[in-house]
mmCIF file of C-alpha atoms and ligand atoms in Angstrom:
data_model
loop_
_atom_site.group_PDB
_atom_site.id
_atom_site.type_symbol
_atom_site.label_atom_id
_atom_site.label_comp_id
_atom_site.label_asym_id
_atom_site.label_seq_id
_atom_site.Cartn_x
_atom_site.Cartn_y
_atom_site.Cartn_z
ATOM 1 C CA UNK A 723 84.175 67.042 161.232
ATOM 2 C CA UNK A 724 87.892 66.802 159.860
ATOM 3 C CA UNK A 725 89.345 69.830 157.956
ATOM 4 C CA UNK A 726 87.968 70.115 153.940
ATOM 5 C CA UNK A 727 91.858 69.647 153.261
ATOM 6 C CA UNK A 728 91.984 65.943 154.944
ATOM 7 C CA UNK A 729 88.863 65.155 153.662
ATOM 8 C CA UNK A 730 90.462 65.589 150.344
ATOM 9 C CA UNK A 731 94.070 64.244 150.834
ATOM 10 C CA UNK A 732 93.168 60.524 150.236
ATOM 11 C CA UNK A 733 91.921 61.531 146.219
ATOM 12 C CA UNK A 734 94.404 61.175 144.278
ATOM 13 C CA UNK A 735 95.145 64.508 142.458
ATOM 14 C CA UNK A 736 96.372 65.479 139.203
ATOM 15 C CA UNK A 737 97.667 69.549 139.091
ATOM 16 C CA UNK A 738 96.085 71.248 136.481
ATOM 17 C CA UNK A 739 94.742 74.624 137.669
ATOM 18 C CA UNK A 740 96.214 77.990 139.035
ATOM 19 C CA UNK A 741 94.508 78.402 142.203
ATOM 20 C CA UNK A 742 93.188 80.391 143.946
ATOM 21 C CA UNK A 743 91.325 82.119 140.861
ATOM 22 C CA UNK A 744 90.493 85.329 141.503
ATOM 23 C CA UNK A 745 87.620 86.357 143.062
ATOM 24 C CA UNK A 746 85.960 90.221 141.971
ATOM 25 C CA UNK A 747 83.410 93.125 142.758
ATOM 26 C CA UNK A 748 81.291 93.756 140.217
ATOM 27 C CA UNK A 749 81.318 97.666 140.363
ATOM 28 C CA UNK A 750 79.425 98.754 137.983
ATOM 29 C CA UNK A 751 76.583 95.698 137.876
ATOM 30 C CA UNK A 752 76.449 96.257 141.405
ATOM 31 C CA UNK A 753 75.488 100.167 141.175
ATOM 32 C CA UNK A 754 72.900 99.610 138.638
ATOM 33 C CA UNK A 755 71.627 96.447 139.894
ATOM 34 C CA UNK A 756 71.492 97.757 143.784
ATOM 35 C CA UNK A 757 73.569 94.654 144.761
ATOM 36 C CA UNK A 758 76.704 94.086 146.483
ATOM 37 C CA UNK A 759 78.096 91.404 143.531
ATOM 38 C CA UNK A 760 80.893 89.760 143.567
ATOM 39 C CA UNK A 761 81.806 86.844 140.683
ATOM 40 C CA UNK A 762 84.385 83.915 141.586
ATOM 41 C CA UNK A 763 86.766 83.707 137.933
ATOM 42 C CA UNK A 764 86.736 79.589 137.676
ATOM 43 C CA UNK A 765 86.631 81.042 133.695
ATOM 44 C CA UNK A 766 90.257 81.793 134.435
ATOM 45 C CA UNK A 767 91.626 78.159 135.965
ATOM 46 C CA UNK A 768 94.056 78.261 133.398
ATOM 47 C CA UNK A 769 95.618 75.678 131.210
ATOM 48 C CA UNK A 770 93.543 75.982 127.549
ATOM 49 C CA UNK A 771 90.850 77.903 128.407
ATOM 50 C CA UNK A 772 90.089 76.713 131.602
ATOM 51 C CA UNK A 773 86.242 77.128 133.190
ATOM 52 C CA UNK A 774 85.070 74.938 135.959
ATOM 53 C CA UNK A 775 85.809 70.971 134.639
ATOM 54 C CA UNK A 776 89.671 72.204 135.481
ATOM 55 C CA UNK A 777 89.058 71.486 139.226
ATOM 56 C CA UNK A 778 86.940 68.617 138.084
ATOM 57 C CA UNK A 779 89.372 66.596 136.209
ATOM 58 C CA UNK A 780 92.185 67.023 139.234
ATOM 59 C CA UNK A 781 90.324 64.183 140.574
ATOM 60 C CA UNK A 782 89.647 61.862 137.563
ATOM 61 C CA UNK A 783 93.207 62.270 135.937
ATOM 62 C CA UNK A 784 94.283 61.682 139.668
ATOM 63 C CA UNK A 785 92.561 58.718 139.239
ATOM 64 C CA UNK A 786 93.214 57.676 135.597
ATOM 65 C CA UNK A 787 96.927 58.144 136.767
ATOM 66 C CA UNK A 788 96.598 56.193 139.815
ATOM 67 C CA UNK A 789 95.291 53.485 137.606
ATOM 68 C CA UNK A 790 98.256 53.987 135.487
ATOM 69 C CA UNK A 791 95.835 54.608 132.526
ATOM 70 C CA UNK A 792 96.874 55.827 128.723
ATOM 71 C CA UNK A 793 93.777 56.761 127.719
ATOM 72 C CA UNK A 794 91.259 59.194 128.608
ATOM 73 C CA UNK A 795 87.656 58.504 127.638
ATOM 74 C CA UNK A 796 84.324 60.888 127.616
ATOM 75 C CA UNK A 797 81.049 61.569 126.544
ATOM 76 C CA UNK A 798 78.979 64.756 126.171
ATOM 77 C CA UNK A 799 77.616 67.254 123.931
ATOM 78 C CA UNK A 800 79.304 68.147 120.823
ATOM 79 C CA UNK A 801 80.509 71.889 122.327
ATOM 80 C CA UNK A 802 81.652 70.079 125.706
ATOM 81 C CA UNK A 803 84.066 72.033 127.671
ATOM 82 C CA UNK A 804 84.770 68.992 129.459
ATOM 83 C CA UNK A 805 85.559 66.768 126.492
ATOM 84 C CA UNK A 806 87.575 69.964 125.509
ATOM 85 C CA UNK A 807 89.270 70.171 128.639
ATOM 86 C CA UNK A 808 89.726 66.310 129.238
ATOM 87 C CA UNK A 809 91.800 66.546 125.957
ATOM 88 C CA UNK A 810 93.853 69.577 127.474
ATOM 89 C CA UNK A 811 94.444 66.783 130.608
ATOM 90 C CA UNK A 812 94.966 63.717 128.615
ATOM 91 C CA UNK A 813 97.838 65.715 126.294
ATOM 92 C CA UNK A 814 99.417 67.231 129.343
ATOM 93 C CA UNK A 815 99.915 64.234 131.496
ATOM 94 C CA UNK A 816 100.928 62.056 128.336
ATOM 95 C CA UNK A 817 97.159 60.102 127.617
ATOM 96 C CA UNK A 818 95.337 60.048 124.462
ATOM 97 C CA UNK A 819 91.803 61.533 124.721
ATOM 98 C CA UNK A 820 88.812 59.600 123.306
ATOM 99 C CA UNK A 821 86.181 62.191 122.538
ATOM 100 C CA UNK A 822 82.535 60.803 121.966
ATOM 101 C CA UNK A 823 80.225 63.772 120.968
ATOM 102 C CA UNK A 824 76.598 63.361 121.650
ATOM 103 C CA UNK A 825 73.835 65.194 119.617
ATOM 104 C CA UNK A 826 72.156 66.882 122.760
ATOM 105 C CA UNK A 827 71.330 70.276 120.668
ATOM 106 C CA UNK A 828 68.927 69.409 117.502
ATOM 107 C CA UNK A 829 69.497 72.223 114.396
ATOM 108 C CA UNK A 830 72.765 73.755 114.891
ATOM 109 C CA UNK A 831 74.518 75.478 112.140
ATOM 110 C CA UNK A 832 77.774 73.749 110.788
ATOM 111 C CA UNK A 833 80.012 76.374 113.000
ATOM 112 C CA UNK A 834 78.494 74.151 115.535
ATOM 113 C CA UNK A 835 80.094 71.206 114.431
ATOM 114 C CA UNK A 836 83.636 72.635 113.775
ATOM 115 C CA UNK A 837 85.053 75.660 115.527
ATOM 116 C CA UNK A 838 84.771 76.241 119.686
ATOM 117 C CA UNK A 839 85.899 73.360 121.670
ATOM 118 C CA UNK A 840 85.515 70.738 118.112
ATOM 119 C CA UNK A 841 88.070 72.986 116.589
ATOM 120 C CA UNK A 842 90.645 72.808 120.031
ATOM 121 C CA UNK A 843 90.161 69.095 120.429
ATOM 122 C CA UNK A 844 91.258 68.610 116.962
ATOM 123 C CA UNK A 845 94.321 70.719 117.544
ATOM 124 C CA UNK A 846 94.720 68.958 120.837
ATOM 125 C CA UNK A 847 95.300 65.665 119.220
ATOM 126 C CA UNK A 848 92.112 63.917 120.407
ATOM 127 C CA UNK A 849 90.427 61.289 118.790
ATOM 128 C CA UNK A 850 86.580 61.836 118.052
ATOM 129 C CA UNK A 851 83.626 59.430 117.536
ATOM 130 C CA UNK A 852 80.140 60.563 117.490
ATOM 131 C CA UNK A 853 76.417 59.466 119.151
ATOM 132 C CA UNK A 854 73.322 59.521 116.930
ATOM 133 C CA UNK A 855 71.137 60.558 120.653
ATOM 134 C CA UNK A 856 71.442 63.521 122.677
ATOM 135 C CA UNK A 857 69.273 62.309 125.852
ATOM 136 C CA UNK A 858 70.629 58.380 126.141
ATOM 137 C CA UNK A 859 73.228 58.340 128.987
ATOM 138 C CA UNK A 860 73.197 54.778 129.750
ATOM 139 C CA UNK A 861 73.519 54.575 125.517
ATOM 140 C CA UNK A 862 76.012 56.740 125.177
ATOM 141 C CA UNK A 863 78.198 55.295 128.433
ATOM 142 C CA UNK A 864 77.907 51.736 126.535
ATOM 143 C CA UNK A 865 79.130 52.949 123.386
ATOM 144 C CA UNK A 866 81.742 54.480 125.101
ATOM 145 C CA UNK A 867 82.761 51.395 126.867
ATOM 146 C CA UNK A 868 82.625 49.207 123.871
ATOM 147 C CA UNK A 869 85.485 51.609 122.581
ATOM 148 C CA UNK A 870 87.326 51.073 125.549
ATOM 149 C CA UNK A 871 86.903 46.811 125.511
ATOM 150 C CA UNK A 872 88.389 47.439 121.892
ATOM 151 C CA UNK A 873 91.406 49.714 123.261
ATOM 152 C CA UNK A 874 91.577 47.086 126.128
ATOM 153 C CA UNK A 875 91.742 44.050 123.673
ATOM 154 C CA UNK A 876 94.675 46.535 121.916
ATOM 155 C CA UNK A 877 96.712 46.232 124.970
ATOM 156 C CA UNK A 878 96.094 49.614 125.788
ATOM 157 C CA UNK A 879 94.269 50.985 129.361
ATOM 158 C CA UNK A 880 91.638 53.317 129.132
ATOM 159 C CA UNK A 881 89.877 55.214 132.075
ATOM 160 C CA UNK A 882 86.531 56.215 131.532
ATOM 161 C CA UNK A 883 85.039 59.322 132.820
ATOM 162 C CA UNK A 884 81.391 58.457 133.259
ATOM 163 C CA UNK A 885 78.777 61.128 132.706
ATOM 164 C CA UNK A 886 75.628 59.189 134.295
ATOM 165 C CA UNK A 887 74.618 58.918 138.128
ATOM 166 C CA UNK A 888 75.638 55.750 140.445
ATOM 167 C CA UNK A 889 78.969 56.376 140.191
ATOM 168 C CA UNK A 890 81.379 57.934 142.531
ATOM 169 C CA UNK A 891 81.222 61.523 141.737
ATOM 170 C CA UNK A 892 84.108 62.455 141.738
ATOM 171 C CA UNK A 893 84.633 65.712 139.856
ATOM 172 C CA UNK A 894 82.395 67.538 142.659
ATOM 173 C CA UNK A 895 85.170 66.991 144.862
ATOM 174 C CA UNK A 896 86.923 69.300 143.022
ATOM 175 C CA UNK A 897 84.171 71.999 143.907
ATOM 176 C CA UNK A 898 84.273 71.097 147.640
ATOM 177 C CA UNK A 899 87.778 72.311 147.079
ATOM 178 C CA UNK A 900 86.185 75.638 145.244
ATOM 179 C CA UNK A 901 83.657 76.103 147.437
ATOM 180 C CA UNK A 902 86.289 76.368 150.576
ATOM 181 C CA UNK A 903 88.502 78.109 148.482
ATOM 182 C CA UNK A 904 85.910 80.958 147.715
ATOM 183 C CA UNK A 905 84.530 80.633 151.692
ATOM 184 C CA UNK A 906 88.162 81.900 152.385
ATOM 185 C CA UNK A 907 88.039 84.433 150.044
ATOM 186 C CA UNK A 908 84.762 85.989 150.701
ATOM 187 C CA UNK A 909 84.202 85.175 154.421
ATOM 188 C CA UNK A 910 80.450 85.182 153.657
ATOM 189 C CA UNK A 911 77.803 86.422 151.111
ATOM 190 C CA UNK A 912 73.417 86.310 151.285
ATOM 191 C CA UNK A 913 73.471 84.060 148.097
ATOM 192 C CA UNK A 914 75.553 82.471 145.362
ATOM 193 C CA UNK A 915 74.254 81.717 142.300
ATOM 194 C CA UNK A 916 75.856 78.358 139.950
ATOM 195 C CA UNK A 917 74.948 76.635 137.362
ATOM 196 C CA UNK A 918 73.527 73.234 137.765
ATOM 197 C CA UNK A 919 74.413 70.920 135.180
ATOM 198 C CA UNK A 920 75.711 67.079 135.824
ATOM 199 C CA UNK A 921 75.372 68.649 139.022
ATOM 200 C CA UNK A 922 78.951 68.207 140.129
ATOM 201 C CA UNK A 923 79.411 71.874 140.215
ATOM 202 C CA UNK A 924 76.038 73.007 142.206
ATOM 203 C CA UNK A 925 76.532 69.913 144.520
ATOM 204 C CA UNK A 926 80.171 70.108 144.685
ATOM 205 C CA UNK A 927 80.282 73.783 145.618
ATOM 206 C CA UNK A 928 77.197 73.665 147.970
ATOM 207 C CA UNK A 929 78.995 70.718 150.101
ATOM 208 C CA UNK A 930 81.954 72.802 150.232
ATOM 209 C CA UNK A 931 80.394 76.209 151.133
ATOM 210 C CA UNK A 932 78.464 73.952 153.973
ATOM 211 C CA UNK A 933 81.585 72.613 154.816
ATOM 212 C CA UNK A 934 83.285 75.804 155.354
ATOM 213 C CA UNK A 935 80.508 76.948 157.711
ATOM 214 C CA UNK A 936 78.343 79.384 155.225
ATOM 215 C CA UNK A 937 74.544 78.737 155.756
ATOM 216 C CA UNK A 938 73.578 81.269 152.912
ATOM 217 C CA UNK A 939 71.422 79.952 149.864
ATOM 218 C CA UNK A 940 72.766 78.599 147.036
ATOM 219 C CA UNK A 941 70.680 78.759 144.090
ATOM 220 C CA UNK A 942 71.529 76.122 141.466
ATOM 221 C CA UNK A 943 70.088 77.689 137.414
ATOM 222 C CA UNK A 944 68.928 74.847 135.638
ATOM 223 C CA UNK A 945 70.787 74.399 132.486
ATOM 224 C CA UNK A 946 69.349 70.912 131.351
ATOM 225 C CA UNK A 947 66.405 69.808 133.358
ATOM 226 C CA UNK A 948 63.650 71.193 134.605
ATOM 227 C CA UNK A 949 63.956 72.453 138.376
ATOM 228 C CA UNK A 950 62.325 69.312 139.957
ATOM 229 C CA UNK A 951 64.058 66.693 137.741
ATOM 230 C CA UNK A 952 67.553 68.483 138.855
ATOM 231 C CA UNK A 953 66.613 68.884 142.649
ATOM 232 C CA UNK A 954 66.212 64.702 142.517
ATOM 233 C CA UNK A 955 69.248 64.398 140.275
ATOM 234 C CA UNK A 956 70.859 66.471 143.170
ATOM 235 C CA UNK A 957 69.793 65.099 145.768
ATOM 236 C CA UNK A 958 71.597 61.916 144.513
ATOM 237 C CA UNK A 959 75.081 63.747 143.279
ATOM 238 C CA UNK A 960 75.126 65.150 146.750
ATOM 239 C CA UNK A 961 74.203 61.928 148.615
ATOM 240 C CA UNK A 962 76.890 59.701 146.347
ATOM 241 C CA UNK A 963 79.469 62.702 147.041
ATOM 242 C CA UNK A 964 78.939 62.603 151.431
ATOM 243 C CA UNK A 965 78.929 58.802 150.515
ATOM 244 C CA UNK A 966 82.381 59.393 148.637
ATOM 245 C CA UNK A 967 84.011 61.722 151.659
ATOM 246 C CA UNK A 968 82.650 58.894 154.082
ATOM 247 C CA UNK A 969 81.023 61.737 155.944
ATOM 248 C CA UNK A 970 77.229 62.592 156.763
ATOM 249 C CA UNK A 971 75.987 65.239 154.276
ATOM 250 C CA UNK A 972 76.532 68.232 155.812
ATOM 251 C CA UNK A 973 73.042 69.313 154.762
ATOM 252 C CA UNK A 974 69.120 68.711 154.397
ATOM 253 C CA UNK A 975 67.666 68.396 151.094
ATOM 254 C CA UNK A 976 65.802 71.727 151.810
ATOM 255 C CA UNK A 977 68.933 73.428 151.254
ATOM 256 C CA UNK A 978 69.141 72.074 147.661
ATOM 257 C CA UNK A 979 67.510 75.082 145.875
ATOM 258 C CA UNK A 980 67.089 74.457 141.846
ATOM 259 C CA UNK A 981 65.370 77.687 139.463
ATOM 260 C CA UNK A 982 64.619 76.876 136.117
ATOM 261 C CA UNK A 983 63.439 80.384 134.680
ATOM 262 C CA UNK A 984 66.563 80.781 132.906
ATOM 263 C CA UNK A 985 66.670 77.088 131.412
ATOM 264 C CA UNK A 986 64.385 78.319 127.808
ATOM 265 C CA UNK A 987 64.136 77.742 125.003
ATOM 266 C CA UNK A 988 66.045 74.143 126.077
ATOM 267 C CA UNK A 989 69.527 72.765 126.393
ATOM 268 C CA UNK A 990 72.471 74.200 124.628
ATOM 269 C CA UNK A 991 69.971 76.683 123.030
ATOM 270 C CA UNK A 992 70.229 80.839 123.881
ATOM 271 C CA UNK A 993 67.097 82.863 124.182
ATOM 272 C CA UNK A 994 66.577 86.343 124.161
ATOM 273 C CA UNK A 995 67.510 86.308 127.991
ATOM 274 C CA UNK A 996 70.608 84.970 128.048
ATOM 275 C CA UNK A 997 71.761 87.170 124.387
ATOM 276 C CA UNK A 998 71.018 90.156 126.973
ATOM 277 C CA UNK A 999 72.587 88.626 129.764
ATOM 278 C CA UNK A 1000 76.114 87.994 127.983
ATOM 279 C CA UNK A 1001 76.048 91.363 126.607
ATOM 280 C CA UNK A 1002 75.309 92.710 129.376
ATOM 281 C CA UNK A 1003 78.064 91.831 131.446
ATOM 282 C CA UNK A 1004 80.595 92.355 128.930
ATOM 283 C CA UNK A 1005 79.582 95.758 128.239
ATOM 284 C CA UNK A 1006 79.360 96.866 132.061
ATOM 285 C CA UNK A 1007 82.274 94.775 133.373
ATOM 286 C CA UNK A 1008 84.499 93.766 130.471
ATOM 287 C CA UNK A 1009 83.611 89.965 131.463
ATOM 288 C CA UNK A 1010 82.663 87.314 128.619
ATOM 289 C CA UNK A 1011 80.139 84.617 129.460
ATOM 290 C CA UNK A 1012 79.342 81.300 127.342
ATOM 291 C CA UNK A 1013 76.003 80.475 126.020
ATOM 292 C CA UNK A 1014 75.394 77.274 127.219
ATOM 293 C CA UNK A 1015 76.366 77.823 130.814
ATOM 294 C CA UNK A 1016 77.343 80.940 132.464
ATOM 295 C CA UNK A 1017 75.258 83.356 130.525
ATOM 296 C CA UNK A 1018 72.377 81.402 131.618
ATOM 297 C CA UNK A 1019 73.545 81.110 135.063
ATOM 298 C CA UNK A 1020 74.011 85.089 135.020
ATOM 299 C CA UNK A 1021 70.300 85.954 133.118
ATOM 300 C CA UNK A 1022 68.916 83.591 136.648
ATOM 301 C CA UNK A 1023 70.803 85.880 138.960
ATOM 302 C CA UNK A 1024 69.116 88.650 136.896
ATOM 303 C CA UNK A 1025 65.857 86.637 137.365
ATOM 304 C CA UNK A 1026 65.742 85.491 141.069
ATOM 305 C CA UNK A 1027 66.614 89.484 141.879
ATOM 306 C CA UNK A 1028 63.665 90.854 139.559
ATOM 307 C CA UNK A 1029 61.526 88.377 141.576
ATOM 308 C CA UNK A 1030 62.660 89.060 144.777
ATOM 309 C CA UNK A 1031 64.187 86.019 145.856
ATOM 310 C CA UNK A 1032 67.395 87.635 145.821
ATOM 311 C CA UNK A 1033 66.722 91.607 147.239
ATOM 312 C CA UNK A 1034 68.585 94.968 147.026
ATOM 313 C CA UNK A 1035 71.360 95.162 149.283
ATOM 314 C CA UNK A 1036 72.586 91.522 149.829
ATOM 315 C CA UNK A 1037 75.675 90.700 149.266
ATOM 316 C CA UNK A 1038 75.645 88.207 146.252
ATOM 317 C CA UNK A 1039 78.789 85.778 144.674
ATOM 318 C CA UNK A 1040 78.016 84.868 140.965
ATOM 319 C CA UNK A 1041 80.337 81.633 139.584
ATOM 320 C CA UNK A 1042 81.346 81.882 136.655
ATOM 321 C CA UNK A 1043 82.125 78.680 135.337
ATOM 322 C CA UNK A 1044 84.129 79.412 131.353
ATOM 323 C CA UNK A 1045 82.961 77.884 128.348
ATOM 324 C CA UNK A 1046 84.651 80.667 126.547
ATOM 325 C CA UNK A 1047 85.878 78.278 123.290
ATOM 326 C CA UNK A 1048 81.706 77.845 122.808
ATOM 327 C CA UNK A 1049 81.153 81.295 122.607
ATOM 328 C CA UNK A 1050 82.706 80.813 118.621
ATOM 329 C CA UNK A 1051 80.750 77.640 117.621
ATOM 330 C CA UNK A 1052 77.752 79.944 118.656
ATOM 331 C CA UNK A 1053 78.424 83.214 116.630
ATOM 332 C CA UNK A 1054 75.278 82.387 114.466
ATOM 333 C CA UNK A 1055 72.632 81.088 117.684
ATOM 334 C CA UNK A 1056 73.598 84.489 119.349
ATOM 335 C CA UNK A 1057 73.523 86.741 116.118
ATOM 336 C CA UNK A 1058 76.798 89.122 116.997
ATOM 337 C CA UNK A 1059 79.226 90.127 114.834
ATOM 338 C CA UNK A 1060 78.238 89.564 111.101
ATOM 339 C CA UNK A 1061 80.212 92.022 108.688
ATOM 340 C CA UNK A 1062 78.700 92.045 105.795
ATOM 341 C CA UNK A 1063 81.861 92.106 102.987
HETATM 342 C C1 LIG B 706 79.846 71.684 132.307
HETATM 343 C C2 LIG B 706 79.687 73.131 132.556
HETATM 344 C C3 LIG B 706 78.812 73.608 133.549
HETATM 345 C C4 LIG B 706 77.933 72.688 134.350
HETATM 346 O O1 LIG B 706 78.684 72.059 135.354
HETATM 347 P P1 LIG B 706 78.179 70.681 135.973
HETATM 348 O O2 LIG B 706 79.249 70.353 136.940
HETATM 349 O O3 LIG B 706 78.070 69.704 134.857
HETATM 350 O O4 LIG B 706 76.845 70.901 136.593
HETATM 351 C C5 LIG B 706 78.779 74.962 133.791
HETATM 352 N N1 LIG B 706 79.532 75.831 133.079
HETATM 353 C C6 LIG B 706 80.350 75.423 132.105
HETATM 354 C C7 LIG B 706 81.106 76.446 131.345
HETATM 355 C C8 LIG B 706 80.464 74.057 131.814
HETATM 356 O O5 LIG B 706 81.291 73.676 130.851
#
């Protein structure tokens, strides 16, 4: 098997993250949790807030670039980091952004729909348009290519960045990168815990981790689907990404490990579990989590060691993944820090 570095050199890459990010022991979550726990900072890949679509976009502004593109297009929730960050991208490398904001999370408050990542895209200089559906990818991926035919038929040339499967995937190559760059940080660990998403992350991260010779599990906390539903969208992600690297997957679809106890009361919606989870590590470790992603992904860690799936002892790498811009648009859905005038 060539080196992870080869593998990568024929992508087209666009610089856009400090890297390595650090990675951290957990001191005191470790003590009282009776774990050895380590988080990788991917909330702190720079550039406007970072979080994990940083590494993602190398590879599609690498492209967009390589395609000599002026326009950036994308579709996803309303709060997307990676709309967010596609607009930090598009401004830095001289592209205007197209923005198309699904509604993925029903009965939201108005902050919702104006501060967070709507609030930086607007400073950002992005342009928005909006979709009526929430759970329509091959909808919303038409809409957004009838705005490109009309940029197109402006003599303009946009690059899409799709959202649905059966395309190359090629934002998880930016987490085979991670996932080498973590293996040598760490050496090794007994589990790592990611969200699991589009699945570029989980399947990005788990290729690269293989890669780099680290059998451990990797479990993947359902953020958007149900645990079987995301296994078979992963299985696909991971197949189209070997199929991308023109190499054999470098593991069986055993290995592809999906928990869902974390994923309630729905998408883009935070529970009691994950309100406790994101308090919980800032007050022990100073470390703020989003409610959408990373709190989530923390409250599973939380979960697969209070089942036993993770035990006392192991040594245990936690990804956090930023969203930090959501944490405002969800000041209300969380309930913290009303002052009363
Ligand atoms: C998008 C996002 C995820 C999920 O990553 P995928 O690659 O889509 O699975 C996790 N955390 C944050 C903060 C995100 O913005």
């Amino acid at each position: 098997m060539p080196r992870i570095d080869t593998l990568l050199s024929s992508f087209p890459r666009a610089p856009l993250l400090s890297q390595p990010t650090p990675l951290e022991r957990l001191d005191r979550l470790s003590e009282e949790l009776d774990v050895d726990l380590w988080i990788k900072r991917d909330d702190l890949t720079g550039l406007s807030f970072g979080g994990n679509k940083t590494r993602q976009l190398e590879f599609y502004v690498g492209a967009a670039r390589a395609a000599e593109a002026d326009a950036i297009l994308i579709t996803g929730a309303v709060q997307s980091n990676f709309a967010r960050t596609a607009a930090v991208a598009a401004a830095k490398y001289g592209m205007q952004a197209v923005l198309q904001r699904e509604e993925r999370v029903p009965g939201m408050d108005p902050l919702y729909y104006s501060n967070g990542n709507v609030f930086l895209s607007d400073i950002l200089g992005a342009e928005a348009m909006s979709y009526p559906e929430g759970e329509d990818e091959a909808g919303a991926d038409a809409a957004l290519e009838a705005r490109a035919e009309e940029l197109r038929a402006a003599g303009r040339r946009p690059y899409i960045i799709p959202l649905g499967l059966g395309h190359p995937p090629l934002g998880a190559l930016g987490y085979v990168q991670g996932g080498a760059e973590l293996a040598s940080q760490i050496g090794g660990f007994d589990a790592a815990v990611v969200p699991s998403g589009s699945g570029a992350t989980h399947g990005g991260f788990l290729t690269g981790v293989r890669l780099a010779g680290i059998t451990a599990p990797v479990y993947g906390i359902c953020v958007r689907r149900v645990a079987d539903q995301q296994k078979a969208r992963l299985e696909q992600v991971t197949a189209e990404l070997a199929k991308l690297m023109n190499i054999p997957r470098p593991f069986a679809g055993a290995d592809i490990l999906t928990w869902d106890g974390a994923l309630a009361p729905g998408y883009g919606r935070a529970g009691p579990a994950t309100r406790e989870a994101l308090q919980r590590m800032a007050a022990a470790e100073g470390i703020l989590l989003d409610p959408v992603y990373s709190a989530k992904t923390f409250a599973g860690l939380l979960g697969l060691l209070a089942e036993g799936t993770i035990r006392k002892g192991q040594k245990v790498l936690l990804l956090h993944t930023g969203g930090l811009p959501a944490l405002f648009a969800y000041q209300n859905e969380l309930g913290f820090g009303s002052v009363t005038p």
